[in-house]
């Protein structure tokens, strides 16, 4: 009956698995795979869309940069053309500048080309002529002016301090002054006004009749120069195809302050005096990078491009900006995503019910089979699925299920009979195995105890003869000597102390012997220790046997790892190997004990080698030495020492092996796993 229930449960699980697989096959493409593909496509589209926006704003910035460079070249060309004109040369050659004719001509040039100041300065610093009355001598060590005095025309954008503007004209500082407006996201500052001027400055060489070099210097103040940025903005964004609601903007910055811009604030007011965000300032002004990303501009987000402006000293003095409002593009992306989501929901609503209806035609027969199986599990072995509509695979499964249930019902009685008979036989065999196992465990314990008692008997006899009697004699005589000497004993107190120390040493040896002789008092725990310490503690246990021979003992300790085998059990193994080695060298020889680290595969371990120079063993003997009751000592041994030693080492997870050759001695190798 249990086998029948197990088989039916397995069938039910398979049925449920088929049902869920069918649902997954119907719904997975529409509800999982399609959304995943849509998500990937939307992500890639969004990435490429943002990349296209950054590419466009980068192109806009490139156009602004090129137009600004063109203005610089045009300004330089205007000055050069003016100097090379016949009228300018005739005035200079006639020294008309002494009578004011050159100043009048310079005023005409300034009005024609939009210069805010225009003057001729000689190489000695004297102002030859000026289109306005100079307040004082302007600064002449500008790199632009110095290059013109050396014969090279040059144009650059420089920053004029308020005093430098005032030296040229009293009106320029007023035009340059801008009130700084607190701007969200900008770096903290205590400044309230910007009085410096961002000046497009150009100079071209002039040759005076007296042989002196001079320079024609002109400049345009860019602070609040709205025509300048509007011209650049019209060039970039006129007919640029921006969506409705977006707008292109261009700005010139002095440091991080907008000094000329068409970015608007409330009521259409230009955002002159507002400041750039701290992130943009750090990237562009501090690190000299070009910014191509979204940025918060005054009161809204813009797709922005910033690059540093450099003066004639190649210092970063401000920024050139081009960008357009981000909001229309964000709304367009959102509308597109909403349309895609709506289309997906419509497709799901139209197709999923159809898929579920088709799947229901498969699930209904499965539900009937499920009900039949549940009844059989509850004990109604006569329950059957009955006829199923359709001759498809599901109908065939229902027919086969009914046949299977008929066969199971017929064989149920046979299974019960066989099950009872099998249980009886298993119980009988189990009882016999338990008894045999108990006898085997009792026999094993008796064999281990027999071998240990034999070793203890041999060691105890040596200890009683070699240690106990001398200790008693020495201790007794030591006390007698002290009493006989009386106060004179103090003169030999050093010698008495040495004798007592040696007696204490002997007591330690006796203690170790007792640990080996009565292991039941010390077992039950395993501590990490050095293999060399166990070897050293074991040698005194066989010292009485060594004293009867001419065997020399050599030790080589190289192991650095710790082991955790029960110390008493390891001593039992070592004592067994040492006794065998001593017996193998009855005529004398050399006993070598070595420890070193060695890995077995991926396992870290420690090796203890016990090597003697005895007669060795033949291959036949080597194959049988670990067999129980096998011995070559005849009357002296039980044949269980090496077998028990192998069992103890193997139980710890190690192994013991032997290498021997007749006439060349024997080496027993104990490998034990090391503790981390």
XYZ file of C-alpha atoms in Angstrom:
676
model
C 0.000 0.000 0.000
C 2.904 2.401 0.776
C 4.450 1.699 -2.627
C 1.095 2.375 -4.290
C 0.728 5.745 -2.499
C 4.300 6.716 -3.425
C 3.721 5.925 -7.097
C 0.447 7.852 -7.170
C 2.060 10.885 -5.437
C 4.874 10.901 -7.982
C 2.307 10.846 -10.780
C 0.449 13.759 -9.160
C 3.641 15.806 -8.967
C 4.354 15.112 -12.635
C 0.817 16.191 -13.486
C 1.217 19.436 -11.532
C 4.543 20.027 -13.211
C 2.934 19.576 -16.656
C 0.158 21.969 -15.717
C 2.530 24.714 -14.661
C 4.728 24.123 -17.648
C 1.733 24.559 -19.920
C 0.819 27.794 -18.157
C 4.399 28.957 -18.464
C 4.468 28.077 -22.157
C 1.274 30.068 -22.674
C 2.115 33.123 -20.575
C 5.920 33.307 -20.468
C 6.384 34.806 -23.966
C 3.771 37.503 -23.397
C 4.268 38.341 -19.715
C 8.014 37.776 -19.270
C 9.995 37.532 -22.495
C 8.167 40.331 -24.322
C 8.444 42.794 -21.368
C 12.115 41.852 -21.033
C 12.760 42.515 -24.715
C 10.769 45.736 -24.507
C 12.771 46.789 -21.456
C 16.072 46.089 -23.204
C 14.918 47.904 -26.336
C 13.652 50.891 -24.347
C 16.912 51.028 -22.385
C 18.991 50.978 -25.568
C 16.703 53.523 -27.214
C 16.909 55.800 -24.177
C 20.704 55.479 -24.128
C 20.995 56.311 -27.816
C 18.460 59.137 -27.431
C 20.518 60.705 -24.625
C 23.691 60.176 -26.661
C 22.067 61.965 -29.603
C 21.112 64.890 -27.346
C 24.687 65.120 -26.029
C 26.025 64.881 -29.585
C 23.761 67.716 -30.699
C 24.716 69.994 -27.836
C 28.368 69.173 -28.517
C 27.858 70.267 -32.124
C 26.160 73.435 -30.888
C 29.107 74.187 -28.621
C 31.496 73.554 -31.516
C 29.597 76.059 -33.655
C 29.679 78.619 -30.819
C 33.420 78.072 -30.355
C 34.069 78.397 -34.091
C 31.957 81.546 -34.313
C 33.772 83.043 -31.344
C 37.084 82.228 -33.011
C 35.770 83.787 -36.217
C 34.885 86.964 -34.306
C 38.395 87.068 -32.877
C 39.874 86.679 -36.372
C 37.449 89.224 -37.805
C 38.304 91.750 -35.093
C 41.998 91.267 -35.728
C 41.381 91.589 -39.469
C 39.422 94.816 -39.002
C 42.290 96.399 -37.078
C 44.863 95.196 -39.605
C 42.773 96.551 -42.505
C 42.390 99.882 -40.738
C 46.145 100.183 -40.175
C 46.876 99.286 -43.798
C 44.299 101.733 -45.167
C 45.625 104.707 -47.167
C 43.903 107.205 -44.921
C 45.456 105.758 -41.752
C 48.915 105.685 -43.308
C 48.615 109.229 -44.669
C 47.554 110.563 -41.276
C 50.416 108.754 -39.541
C 53.031 109.820 -42.122
C 51.851 113.429 -41.888
C 52.027 113.121 -38.120
C 48.381 114.089 -38.034
C 48.071 112.517 -34.654
C 49.714 115.604 -33.246
C 46.738 117.676 -34.398
C 43.953 115.211 -33.461
C 43.253 113.893 -36.969
C 44.173 110.321 -35.993
C 41.837 110.419 -32.972
C 38.949 111.444 -35.226
C 39.739 108.603 -37.621
C 39.968 106.133 -34.737
C 36.493 107.216 -33.583
C 35.127 106.450 -37.079
C 36.770 102.980 -37.002
C 35.375 102.273 -33.497
C 31.840 103.220 -34.545
C 32.094 101.183 -37.739
C 33.315 97.962 -36.093
C 31.734 98.229 -32.642
C 34.869 98.811 -30.545
C 34.336 100.148 -27.040
C 37.845 101.620 -27.034
C 40.543 102.126 -29.636
C 43.950 103.719 -29.151
C 47.498 103.763 -30.492
C 50.286 103.161 -27.980
C 54.016 103.619 -28.695
C 56.708 101.167 -27.541
C 57.708 103.647 -24.823
C 54.205 103.448 -23.318
C 52.994 106.814 -24.532
C 49.446 107.043 -25.923
C 49.816 108.386 -29.482
C 46.086 108.738 -30.165
C 42.760 107.550 -28.771
C 39.149 107.642 -29.918
C 38.153 108.678 -26.369
C 39.851 110.850 -23.822
C 41.951 108.482 -21.661
C 41.599 108.917 -17.922
C 45.137 107.627 -17.388
C 47.735 105.529 -19.167
C 46.293 102.035 -19.668
C 48.210 98.897 -18.906
C 50.616 98.081 -21.755
C 52.118 94.730 -20.653
C 49.235 92.685 -21.966
C 50.545 89.760 -24.066
C 48.307 90.999 -26.904
C 49.853 94.505 -26.814
C 53.397 93.175 -26.341
C 53.030 90.935 -29.398
C 51.820 93.881 -31.547
C 54.737 96.054 -30.413
C 57.020 93.221 -31.511
C 55.389 93.161 -34.937
C 52.740 90.427 -34.574
C 48.989 91.019 -34.600
C 47.138 89.134 -31.879
C 43.628 88.862 -30.448
C 42.441 87.315 -27.164
C 39.807 87.567 -24.447
C 41.191 89.056 -21.228
C 39.833 90.046 -17.836
C 40.174 93.739 -16.982
C 40.119 94.825 -13.392
C 37.855 97.795 -12.545
C 40.887 100.100 -12.293
C 42.108 98.995 -15.727
C 38.699 99.731 -17.226
C 38.595 103.105 -15.503
C 42.009 104.015 -16.962
C 40.504 103.736 -20.448
C 37.085 105.297 -19.871
C 34.945 106.284 -16.912
C 31.923 104.622 -18.548
C 33.429 101.118 -18.890
C 33.423 100.228 -15.141
C 29.743 101.176 -14.941
C 28.864 98.978 -17.929
C 30.948 96.084 -16.594
C 29.447 96.089 -13.095
C 26.952 93.226 -12.554
C 24.950 92.377 -9.438
C 25.455 88.720 -8.492
C 22.159 86.858 -7.994
C 21.929 83.924 -5.593
C 21.483 80.769 -7.709
C 20.406 77.284 -6.528
C 23.185 74.705 -6.754
C 26.022 77.208 -7.135
C 29.165 77.204 -5.002
C 28.964 79.309 -1.810
C 30.323 82.850 -2.147
C 30.341 86.130 -0.245
C 30.576 88.309 -3.368
C 27.640 90.577 -4.159
C 28.928 92.266 -7.329
C 31.202 91.485 -10.253
C 33.172 94.603 -11.254
C 35.676 93.010 -13.627
C 35.210 93.147 -17.371
C 35.443 90.340 -19.910
C 37.075 92.128 -22.855
C 37.733 90.956 -26.402
C 41.079 92.691 -26.985
C 42.978 92.902 -30.261
C 46.189 94.678 -31.274
C 48.058 95.079 -34.578
C 51.507 96.662 -35.188
C 51.889 100.284 -36.413
C 55.098 101.911 -37.693
C 55.532 105.578 -36.675
C 57.479 108.048 -38.892
C 60.064 108.651 -36.156
C 61.063 104.969 -36.342
C 59.292 103.930 -33.166
C 57.097 100.844 -33.054
C 53.507 101.279 -31.950
C 50.347 99.215 -31.729
C 46.732 99.909 -32.571
C 44.775 98.402 -29.650
C 41.013 97.872 -29.712
C 38.592 96.134 -27.438
C 34.949 95.228 -26.918
C 33.464 94.808 -23.452
C 31.479 91.528 -23.403
C 29.752 92.185 -20.069
C 26.013 92.611 -20.825
C 26.842 92.601 -24.555
C 23.519 91.059 -25.565
C 24.045 91.501 -29.292
C 27.130 89.316 -29.066
C 25.389 86.255 -27.560
C 22.181 86.795 -29.561
C 24.177 86.663 -32.781
C 25.791 83.367 -31.720
C 22.402 81.995 -30.581
C 20.727 82.854 -33.902
C 23.558 81.224 -35.791
C 23.262 77.961 -33.806
C 19.552 77.510 -33.107
C 17.808 79.363 -35.931
C 15.811 76.604 -37.646
C 17.607 73.929 -35.598
C 14.489 71.773 -35.281
C 14.072 71.943 -31.507
C 10.702 70.612 -30.288
C 7.955 72.973 -29.307
C 8.596 74.431 -25.871
C 12.347 74.049 -26.011
C 14.721 76.939 -26.568
C 18.396 77.247 -27.315
C 20.645 79.395 -25.157
C 24.217 80.738 -25.315
C 26.152 82.254 -22.412
C 29.534 83.841 -21.719
C 30.828 83.393 -18.160
C 33.387 85.448 -16.284
C 34.577 82.926 -13.742
C 31.221 81.282 -12.798
C 29.038 84.402 -13.299
C 26.887 84.916 -16.392
C 28.014 88.256 -17.875
C 26.232 87.859 -21.212
C 23.405 85.399 -21.846
C 20.008 84.855 -23.391
C 18.906 82.462 -20.631
C 15.663 83.892 -19.294
C 14.291 84.163 -15.788
C 10.869 85.419 -14.699
C 9.052 87.920 -16.951
C 11.597 87.378 -19.718
C 14.426 89.026 -17.791
C 17.874 87.764 -18.806
C 19.754 85.774 -16.184
C 22.788 88.100 -16.124
C 24.479 87.843 -12.742
C 23.344 84.282 -12.008
C 25.994 81.659 -11.386
C 26.705 78.194 -12.742
C 26.186 75.063 -10.608
C 29.040 73.896 -8.388
C 29.414 70.571 -10.283
C 29.931 72.332 -13.599
C 32.327 74.848 -12.066
C 34.473 72.099 -10.554
C 34.628 70.149 -13.816
C 35.204 73.035 -16.242
C 37.031 75.787 -14.337
C 38.904 73.720 -11.760
C 39.772 70.658 -13.883
C 39.620 72.164 -17.381
C 37.151 69.557 -18.707
C 34.365 69.929 -21.251
C 30.911 69.288 -19.767
C 28.443 67.392 -21.989
C 25.437 66.406 -19.885
C 22.332 67.673 -18.178
C 22.880 70.657 -15.888
C 20.683 72.845 -13.720
C 20.648 76.312 -15.355
C 19.157 79.077 -13.174
C 15.738 77.501 -12.585
C 15.431 74.483 -14.894
C 17.351 71.563 -16.414
C 19.085 72.019 -19.752
C 21.015 69.713 -22.066
C 24.248 71.651 -21.638
C 27.741 71.947 -23.044
C 30.397 74.002 -21.273
C 34.046 74.549 -22.128
C 36.632 76.823 -20.493
C 37.605 80.239 -21.879
C 41.318 81.038 -21.723
C 42.923 84.485 -21.701
C 46.133 85.645 -23.356
C 48.079 84.129 -20.427
C 46.413 80.732 -21.148
C 44.542 80.863 -17.838
C 40.969 79.615 -17.404
C 38.980 82.817 -16.845
C 35.436 81.781 -17.711
C 33.262 79.495 -19.795
C 31.445 79.356 -23.110
C 28.053 77.642 -22.875
C 25.523 76.334 -25.374
C 22.417 74.329 -24.510
C 18.689 73.859 -24.800
C 15.805 73.154 -22.438
C 15.558 69.481 -21.448
C 11.911 69.380 -20.397
C 10.337 68.945 -23.893
C 12.643 65.992 -24.630
C 11.859 64.426 -21.239
C 8.133 64.812 -21.883
C 8.544 63.307 -25.360
C 10.353 60.272 -23.900
C 7.693 59.872 -21.226
C 4.885 60.046 -23.784
C 6.639 57.444 -25.935
C 7.092 55.097 -22.978
C 3.428 55.516 -21.984
C 2.334 54.678 -25.513
C 4.528 51.557 -25.550
C 3.185 50.465 -22.146
C -0.416 51.067 -23.256
C 0.139 49.067 -26.446
C 1.651 46.238 -24.406
C -1.288 46.188 -21.968
C -3.777 46.125 -24.863
C -1.900 43.199 -26.431
C -1.845 41.341 -23.111
C -5.539 41.972 -22.482
C -6.377 40.669 -25.955
C -4.179 37.563 -26.016
C -3.853 36.252 -22.430
C -7.579 35.274 -22.070
C -7.310 33.394 -25.361
C -4.210 31.542 -24.130
C -5.920 30.676 -20.834
C -8.990 29.344 -22.642
C -6.862 27.042 -24.762
C -4.956 25.903 -21.676
C -8.208 25.163 -19.830
C -9.020 22.490 -22.421
C -5.896 20.707 -21.227
C -6.318 21.419 -17.511
C -9.854 19.984 -17.134
C -8.897 16.359 -17.870
C -5.876 16.827 -15.613
C -8.168 18.045 -12.825
C -10.282 14.880 -13.155
C -7.170 12.735 -12.946
C -6.058 14.749 -9.920
C -9.361 14.055 -8.181
C -9.037 10.325 -8.967
C -5.507 10.191 -7.607
C -6.582 12.020 -4.419
C -9.340 9.441 -3.842
C -6.901 6.569 -4.352
C -4.480 8.166 -1.877
C -7.290 8.411 0.701
C -7.980 4.655 0.343
C -10.641 4.454 -2.410
C -8.770 2.031 -4.601
C -11.846 1.574 -6.850
C -11.833 5.250 -7.965
C -11.310 5.794 -11.733
C -11.079 8.784 -14.095
C -13.564 7.410 -16.632
C -13.959 8.494 -20.280
C -12.423 11.842 -21.305
C -13.574 13.948 -24.243
C -11.109 13.884 -27.075
C -8.584 11.356 -28.274
C -5.501 13.486 -27.770
C -2.495 12.676 -25.596
C -4.313 13.761 -22.409
C -7.188 11.344 -23.120
C -4.736 8.537 -23.706
C -3.031 9.319 -20.397
C -6.403 9.094 -18.606
C -7.090 5.653 -20.130
C -3.602 4.418 -19.200
C -4.050 5.754 -15.664
C -7.244 3.723 -15.177
C -5.491 0.619 -16.463
C -2.572 1.244 -14.140
C -4.907 1.602 -11.168
C -6.561 -1.714 -12.085
C -3.204 -3.452 -12.149
C -2.124 -1.830 -8.886
C -5.355 -2.938 -7.211
C -4.791 -6.538 -8.340
C -1.220 -6.615 -7.106
C -1.828 -4.833 -3.832
C -2.596 -8.069 -2.002
C 0.558 -9.697 -3.335
C 2.649 -6.676 -2.314
C 1.269 -6.773 1.217
C 2.050 -10.473 1.573
C 5.570 -10.030 0.229
C 6.075 -6.966 2.398
C 5.178 -8.848 5.585
C 7.435 -11.764 4.679
C 10.298 -9.407 3.821
C 9.883 -7.525 7.107
C 10.135 -10.773 9.060
C 13.320 -11.787 7.250
C 14.821 -8.295 7.728
C 14.043 -8.412 11.461
C 15.714 -11.812 11.793
C 18.812 -10.753 9.870
C 19.000 -7.452 11.749
C 18.968 -9.244 15.094
C 21.762 -11.558 13.975
C 23.821 -8.603 12.708
C 23.356 -6.730 15.985
C 24.553 -9.732 17.973
C 27.529 -10.242 15.649
C 28.439 -6.573 15.866
C 28.293 -6.634 19.660
C 30.545 -9.693 19.751
C 32.940 -8.047 17.289
C 33.140 -4.861 19.364
C 33.731 -6.866 22.549
C 36.427 -8.939 20.842
C 38.116 -5.807 19.438
C 38.192 -4.177 22.868
C 39.625 -7.338 24.399
C 42.317 -7.549 21.714
C 43.305 -3.884 22.164
C 43.422 -4.297 25.934
C 45.419 -7.567 25.600
C 48.083 -5.919 23.448
C 48.217 -2.863 25.681
C 48.524 -4.988 28.835
C 51.365 -6.956 27.227
C 53.246 -3.727 26.448
C 52.492 -2.301 29.890
C 53.732 -5.512 31.559
C 57.054 -5.320 29.731
C 57.518 -1.595 30.430
C 56.398 -1.857 34.058
C 58.929 -4.587 34.793
C 61.723 -2.363 33.427
C 60.494 0.652 35.381
C 60.289 -1.324 38.646
C 63.806 -2.602 38.189
C 65.493 0.478 36.712
C 63.735 3.369 38.460
C 61.813 2.517 41.600
C 64.648 0.835 43.532
C 67.311 3.482 42.714
C 64.875 6.252 43.628
C 64.114 4.716 46.977
C 67.821 4.169 47.746
C 68.795 7.673 46.686
C 65.996 9.377 48.546
C 66.710 7.428 51.718
C 70.469 7.964 51.599
C 69.989 11.647 50.769
C 68.000 12.182 53.947
C 70.548 10.206 56.031
C 73.421 12.253 54.631
C 71.635 15.508 55.482
C 71.049 14.320 59.079
C 74.634 13.118 59.518
C 76.088 16.355 58.228
C 73.831 18.507 60.331
C 74.700 22.180 59.891
C 77.499 21.203 57.534
C 74.870 20.263 54.983
C 74.606 23.932 53.977
C 78.080 23.730 52.492
C 76.838 21.133 49.985
C 73.394 22.612 49.409
C 74.153 23.147 45.706
C 74.949 19.451 45.283
C 71.844 18.465 47.243
C 69.763 20.749 45.002
C 71.144 19.100 41.859
C 70.355 15.647 43.277
C 66.808 16.716 44.100
C 66.354 18.133 40.584
C 67.442 14.833 39.044
C 65.081 12.923 41.314
C 62.324 15.284 40.180
C 63.243 14.510 36.589
C 62.918 10.804 37.274
C 59.506 11.460 38.831
C 58.382 13.136 35.594
C 59.426 10.048 33.661
C 57.397 7.869 36.030
C 54.409 10.204 35.489
C 54.630 9.812 31.725
C 54.826 6.071 32.201
C 51.665 6.145 34.294
C 49.896 8.169 31.571
C 50.702 5.380 29.146
C 49.941 2.542 31.580
C 46.537 4.041 32.635
C 45.185 5.751 29.493
C 41.602 5.576 30.752
C 42.490 8.403 33.163
C 43.747 10.684 30.357
C 41.665 9.921 27.266
C 38.546 11.806 26.274
C 40.232 14.833 24.823
C 42.573 15.724 21.989
C 44.748 18.805 22.066
C 46.943 20.303 19.375
C 50.607 19.533 19.936
C 53.921 19.132 18.195
C 54.776 15.629 16.969
C 58.345 16.041 18.246
C 57.063 16.498 21.821
C 55.244 13.141 21.693
C 58.331 11.395 20.308
C 60.477 12.937 23.039
C 57.994 11.884 25.769
C 57.774 8.334 24.366
C 61.513 7.572 24.320
C 61.807 7.278 28.138
C 59.111 4.583 28.033
C 61.454 2.244 26.132
C 64.681 3.462 27.658
C 65.005 0.300 29.792
C 65.059 -1.772 26.590
C 67.608 0.516 24.986
C 69.872 0.246 28.024
C 70.189 -3.488 27.401
C 71.543 -2.944 23.882
C 74.187 -0.954 22.067
C 71.601 0.916 19.998
C 72.216 4.621 19.355
C 69.225 6.954 19.004
C 69.172 9.867 16.564
C 66.329 12.390 16.296
C 65.612 14.905 13.547
C 62.633 17.186 14.132
C 61.630 19.299 11.110
C 57.828 19.369 11.348
C 56.281 22.801 11.889
C 52.606 21.778 11.871
C 50.489 20.635 14.826
C 48.481 17.408 15.072
C 45.541 16.524 17.339
C 45.470 12.733 17.578
C 44.873 11.463 21.120
C 48.287 11.714 22.759
C 48.044 8.347 24.594
C 46.956 6.508 21.441
C 49.840 8.022 19.449
C 52.250 7.014 22.242
C 50.851 3.465 22.062
C 51.585 3.378 18.302
C 55.108 4.771 18.780
C 55.902 2.393 21.638
C 54.830 -0.531 19.454
C 57.077 0.617 16.592
C 60.029 1.369 18.915
C 59.802 -2.027 20.635
C 59.693 -3.769 17.242
C 62.720 -1.758 16.081
C 64.695 -2.585 19.265
C 63.888 -6.275 18.889
C 64.987 -6.127 15.241
C 68.440 -4.763 16.351
C 69.292 -7.243 19.093
C 72.945 -7.043 18.078
C 73.041 -3.241 18.171
C 72.467 -0.599 15.550
C 71.031 2.884 14.988
C 67.455 3.980 15.691
C 66.434 7.156 13.807
C 63.317 9.189 14.583
C 62.296 11.963 12.151
C 59.375 14.381 11.853
C 58.635 16.602 8.863
C 55.741 18.213 7.010
C 54.213 16.515 3.971
C 50.992 16.983 1.969
C 48.897 14.081 0.697
C 47.038 15.465 -2.315
C 45.300 18.598 -1.003
C 45.562 17.528 2.650
C 48.218 19.058 4.874
C 49.928 16.642 7.226
C 52.886 15.595 9.409
C 55.090 12.511 8.997
C 56.797 10.543 11.807
C 59.468 8.114 10.536
C 60.833 5.273 12.721
C 63.919 3.761 11.050
C 66.078 0.884 12.271
C 69.184 -0.786 10.873
C 68.010 -4.324 11.656
C 67.724 -7.319 9.390
C 64.793 -5.953 7.375
C 61.830 -7.884 5.963
C 61.072 -9.857 2.837
C 58.233 -8.712 0.523
C 56.046 -11.624 1.712
C 56.392 -10.587 5.340
C 55.771 -6.902 4.508
C 52.425 -7.780 2.904
C 51.193 -9.533 6.090
C 52.623 -7.495 8.985
C 49.366 -5.525 9.468
C 47.234 -8.673 9.529
C 45.828 -9.585 12.982
C 47.681 -12.351 14.827
C 50.558 -12.376 12.337
C 53.970 -12.226 14.090
C 57.608 -13.110 13.460
C 58.508 -13.131 17.201
C 56.917 -16.511 17.786
C 56.580 -16.827 21.587
C 57.231 -13.136 22.401
C 54.426 -11.464 20.441
C 50.641 -11.678 19.970
C 50.548 -10.458 16.366
C 48.123 -7.618 17.192
C 50.461 -4.646 17.784
C 50.765 -3.400 14.192
C 47.141 -4.237 13.402
C 45.934 -2.136 16.343
C 48.388 0.646 15.486
C 47.038 0.755 11.949
C 43.481 0.930 13.272
C 44.293 3.826 15.629
C 46.077 5.849 12.931
C 43.420 5.174 10.283
C 40.648 6.175 12.698
C 42.364 9.573 13.033
C 42.292 10.017 9.248
C 45.982 9.161 8.740
C 47.826 6.154 7.419
C 50.813 3.989 8.350
C 53.120 2.373 5.792
C 56.389 0.416 5.789
C 59.466 0.228 3.610
C 62.000 -2.557 4.170
C 64.733 -4.486 2.425
C 66.455 -7.590 3.764
C 69.781 -6.688 5.343
C 69.181 -2.882 5.132
C 66.700 -2.192 7.874
C 63.092 -1.050 8.058
C 61.290 2.318 8.045
C 57.737 2.737 9.389
C 56.049 5.976 8.253
C 53.104 7.481 10.143
C 51.235 10.254 8.277
C 48.694 12.257 10.281
C 46.562 15.202 9.103
C 47.670 18.571 10.432
C 45.439 20.993 12.300
C 44.909 24.475 10.811
